Tab-separated table of C-alpha atoms in Angstrom:
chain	number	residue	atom	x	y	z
A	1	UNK	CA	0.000	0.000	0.000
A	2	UNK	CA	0.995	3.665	-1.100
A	3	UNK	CA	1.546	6.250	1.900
A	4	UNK	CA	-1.759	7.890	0.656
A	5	UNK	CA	-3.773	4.617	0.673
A	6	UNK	CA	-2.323	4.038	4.300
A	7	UNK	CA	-3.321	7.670	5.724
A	8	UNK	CA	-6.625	7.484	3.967
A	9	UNK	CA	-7.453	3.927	6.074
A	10	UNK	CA	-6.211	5.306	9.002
A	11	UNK	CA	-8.719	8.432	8.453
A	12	UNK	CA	-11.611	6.229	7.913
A	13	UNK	CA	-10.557	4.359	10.571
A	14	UNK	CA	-10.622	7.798	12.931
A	15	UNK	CA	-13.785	8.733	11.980
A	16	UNK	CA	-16.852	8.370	14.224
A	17	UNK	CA	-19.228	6.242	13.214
A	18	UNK	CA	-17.212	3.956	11.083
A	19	UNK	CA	-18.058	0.957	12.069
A	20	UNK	CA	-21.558	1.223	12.057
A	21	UNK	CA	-22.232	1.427	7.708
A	22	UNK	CA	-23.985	-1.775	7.119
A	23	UNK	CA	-22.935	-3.358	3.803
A	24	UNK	CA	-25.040	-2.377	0.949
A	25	UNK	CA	-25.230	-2.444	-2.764
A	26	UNK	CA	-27.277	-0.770	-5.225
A	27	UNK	CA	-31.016	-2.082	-5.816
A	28	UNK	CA	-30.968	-2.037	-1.810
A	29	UNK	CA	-33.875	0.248	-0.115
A	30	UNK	CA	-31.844	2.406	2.826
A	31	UNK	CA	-33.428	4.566	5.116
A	32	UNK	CA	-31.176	7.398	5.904
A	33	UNK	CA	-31.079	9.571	8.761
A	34	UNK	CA	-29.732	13.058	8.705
A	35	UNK	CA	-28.710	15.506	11.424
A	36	UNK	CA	-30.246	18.521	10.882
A	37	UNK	CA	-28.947	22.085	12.831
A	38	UNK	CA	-31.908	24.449	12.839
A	39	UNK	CA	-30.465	27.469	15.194
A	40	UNK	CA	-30.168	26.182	18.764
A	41	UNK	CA	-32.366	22.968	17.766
A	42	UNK	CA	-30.965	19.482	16.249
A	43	UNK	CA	-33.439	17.390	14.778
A	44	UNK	CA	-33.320	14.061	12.331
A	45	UNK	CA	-34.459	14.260	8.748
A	46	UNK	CA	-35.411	10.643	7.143
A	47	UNK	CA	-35.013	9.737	3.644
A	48	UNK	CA	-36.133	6.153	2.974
A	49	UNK	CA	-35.550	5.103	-0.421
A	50	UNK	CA	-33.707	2.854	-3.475
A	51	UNK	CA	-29.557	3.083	-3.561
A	52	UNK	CA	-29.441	3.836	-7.315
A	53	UNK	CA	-25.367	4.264	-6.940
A	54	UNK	CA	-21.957	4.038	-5.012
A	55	UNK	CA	-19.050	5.524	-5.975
A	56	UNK	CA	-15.757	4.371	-4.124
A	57	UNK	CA	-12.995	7.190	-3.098
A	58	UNK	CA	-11.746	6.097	0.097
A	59	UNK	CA	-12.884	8.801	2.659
A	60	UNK	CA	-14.885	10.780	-0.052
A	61	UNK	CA	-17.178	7.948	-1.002
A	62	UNK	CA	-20.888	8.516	-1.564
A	63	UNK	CA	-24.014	7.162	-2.102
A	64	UNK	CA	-27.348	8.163	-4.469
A	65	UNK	CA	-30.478	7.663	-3.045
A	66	UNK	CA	-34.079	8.158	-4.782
A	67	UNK	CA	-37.350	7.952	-3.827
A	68	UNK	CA	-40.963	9.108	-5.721
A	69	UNK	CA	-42.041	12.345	-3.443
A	70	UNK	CA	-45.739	13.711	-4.649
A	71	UNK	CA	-45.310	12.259	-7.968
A	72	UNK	CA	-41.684	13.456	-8.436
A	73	UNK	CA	-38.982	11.671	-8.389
A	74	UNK	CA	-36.301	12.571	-5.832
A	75	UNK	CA	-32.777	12.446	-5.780
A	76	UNK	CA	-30.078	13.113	-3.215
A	77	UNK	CA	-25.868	12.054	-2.632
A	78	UNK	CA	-25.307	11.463	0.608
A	79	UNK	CA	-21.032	11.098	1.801
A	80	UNK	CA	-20.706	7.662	3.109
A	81	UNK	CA	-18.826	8.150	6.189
A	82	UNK	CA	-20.337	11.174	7.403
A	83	UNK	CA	-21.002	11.690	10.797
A	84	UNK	CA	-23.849	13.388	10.680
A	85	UNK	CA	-26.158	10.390	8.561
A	86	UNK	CA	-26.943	6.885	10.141
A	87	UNK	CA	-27.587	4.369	7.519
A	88	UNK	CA	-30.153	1.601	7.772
A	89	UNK	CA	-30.877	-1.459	5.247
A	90	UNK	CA	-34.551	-2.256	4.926
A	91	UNK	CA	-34.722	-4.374	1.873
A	92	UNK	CA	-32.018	-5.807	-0.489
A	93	UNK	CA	-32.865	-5.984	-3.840
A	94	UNK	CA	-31.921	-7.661	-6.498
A	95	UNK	CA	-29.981	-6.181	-9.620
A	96	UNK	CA	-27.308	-6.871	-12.342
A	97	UNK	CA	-25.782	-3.395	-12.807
A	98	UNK	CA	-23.719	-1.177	-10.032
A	99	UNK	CA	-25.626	2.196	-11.806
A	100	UNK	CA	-29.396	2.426	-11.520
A	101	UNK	CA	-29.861	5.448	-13.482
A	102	UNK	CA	-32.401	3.720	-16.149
A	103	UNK	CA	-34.768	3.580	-13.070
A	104	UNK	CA	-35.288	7.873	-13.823
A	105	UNK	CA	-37.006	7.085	-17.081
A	106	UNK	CA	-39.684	4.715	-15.589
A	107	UNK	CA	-42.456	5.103	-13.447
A	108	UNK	CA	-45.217	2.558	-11.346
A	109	UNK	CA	-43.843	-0.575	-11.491
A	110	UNK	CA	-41.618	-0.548	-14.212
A	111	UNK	CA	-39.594	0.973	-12.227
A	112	UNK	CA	-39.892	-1.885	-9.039
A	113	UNK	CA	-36.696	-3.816	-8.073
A	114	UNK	CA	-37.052	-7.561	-6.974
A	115	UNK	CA	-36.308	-8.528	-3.786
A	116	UNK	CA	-34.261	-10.926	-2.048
A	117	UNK	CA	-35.543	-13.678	-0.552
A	118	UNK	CA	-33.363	-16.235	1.764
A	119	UNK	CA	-34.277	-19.727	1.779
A	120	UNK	CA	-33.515	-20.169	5.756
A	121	UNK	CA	-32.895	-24.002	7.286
A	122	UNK	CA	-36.517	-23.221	9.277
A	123	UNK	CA	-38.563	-22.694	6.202
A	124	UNK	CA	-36.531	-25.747	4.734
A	125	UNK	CA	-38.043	-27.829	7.465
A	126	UNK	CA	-41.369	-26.504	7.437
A	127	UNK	CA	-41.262	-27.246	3.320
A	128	UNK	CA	-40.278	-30.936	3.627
A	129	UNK	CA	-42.371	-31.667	6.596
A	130	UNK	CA	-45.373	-29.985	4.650
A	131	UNK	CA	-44.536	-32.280	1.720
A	132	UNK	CA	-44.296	-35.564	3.464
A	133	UNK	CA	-47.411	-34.650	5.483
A	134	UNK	CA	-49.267	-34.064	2.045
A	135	UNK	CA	-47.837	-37.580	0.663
A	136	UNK	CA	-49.078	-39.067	3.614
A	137	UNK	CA	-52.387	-38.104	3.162
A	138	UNK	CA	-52.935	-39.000	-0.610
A	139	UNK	CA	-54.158	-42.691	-1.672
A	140	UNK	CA	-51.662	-44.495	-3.414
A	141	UNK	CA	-53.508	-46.511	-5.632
A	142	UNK	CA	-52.529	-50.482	-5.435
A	143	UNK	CA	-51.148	-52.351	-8.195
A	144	UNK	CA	-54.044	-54.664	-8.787
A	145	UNK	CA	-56.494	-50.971	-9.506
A	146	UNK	CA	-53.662	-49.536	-11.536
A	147	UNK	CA	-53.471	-53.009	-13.936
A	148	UNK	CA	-57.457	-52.537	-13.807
A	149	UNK	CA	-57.570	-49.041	-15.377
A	150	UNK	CA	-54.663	-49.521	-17.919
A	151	UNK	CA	-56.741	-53.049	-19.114
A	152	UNK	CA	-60.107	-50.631	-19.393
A	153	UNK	CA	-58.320	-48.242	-21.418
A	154	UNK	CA	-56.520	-50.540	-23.466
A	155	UNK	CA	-59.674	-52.359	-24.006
A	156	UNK	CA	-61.709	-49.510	-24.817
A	157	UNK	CA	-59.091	-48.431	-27.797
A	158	UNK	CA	-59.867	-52.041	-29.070
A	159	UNK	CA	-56.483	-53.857	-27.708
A	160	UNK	CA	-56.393	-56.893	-26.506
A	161	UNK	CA	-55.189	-56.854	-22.533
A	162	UNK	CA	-53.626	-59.762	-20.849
A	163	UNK	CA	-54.660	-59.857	-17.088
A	164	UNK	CA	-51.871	-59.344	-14.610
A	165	UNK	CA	-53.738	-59.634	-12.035
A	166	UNK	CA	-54.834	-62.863	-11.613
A	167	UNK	CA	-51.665	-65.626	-10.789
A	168	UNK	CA	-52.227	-68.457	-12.785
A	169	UNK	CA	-51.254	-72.054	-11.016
A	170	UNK	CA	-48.603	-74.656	-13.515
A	171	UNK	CA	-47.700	-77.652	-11.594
């Protein structure tokens, strides 16, 4: 590592806050929290909405955010390890491309992103004991019923069927 790649980490490292960025990627729905200085009065300023983009630059990364506000859509950059935001993952999405700027040409749900959905060892359970349940409680039909049906159909297309059914005795 370069001296400036080593002071930069060390920065990031300094910085308050820095361990608590979750890991997120665009197509992810964050709800961001702002610090807000109003005069004498602080107050927090939520922006819940779709990562679009993440741009990489060491202590000057960012991160674009947009949501639909009264029809319009919004867009804001937040810095990524800013002290003054607290970032929160609601959803992860899922999404082949690291820019989402096609999403600003489409509206309703055109412009939806799939989500992610874990297949967890509990549902896995709950799955296979739902299917054996459900085998358990369905007939199997015996062999001598099966042989009965495929001789009626047979017989009905004008065939001639040879009974399985019925063992016949050589001694």
């Amino acid at each position: 590592m370069n001296q400036l790649q080593e002071f930069a980490k060390r920065t990031r490292e300094a910085l308050p806050g820095h361990g608590n960025i979750p890991a997120f990627r665009p197509g992810d729905t964050l709800r961001v929290q702002v610090k807000i200085k109003e005069g004498n009065k602080e107050r927090l300023q939520a922006f819940e909405g779709l990562c679009i983009g993440r741009k990489n630059r060491c202590i000057h990364s960012s991160f674009r955010m947009r949501k639909i506000l009264a029809g319009e859509g919004v867009e804001r950059v937040f810095p990524l390890y800013s002290p003054l935001i607290t970032i929160e993952r609601l959803r992860e999405g899922v999404v082949r491309r690291a820019k989402l700027y096609y999403l600003r040409d489409r509206q309703g749900k055109r412009a939806r992103i799939k989500e992610k959905k874990y297949f967890s060892e509990k549902n896995a359970r709950k799955a296979s004991s739902a299917s054996v349940s459900d085998a358990a409680k369905t007939p199997v039909p015996a062999k001598a019923s099966a042989d009965k049906a495929a001789s009626s159909i047979k017989a009905s297309q004008g065939a001639t069927v040879k009974d399985t059914t019925q063992k016949t005795s050589s001694s």
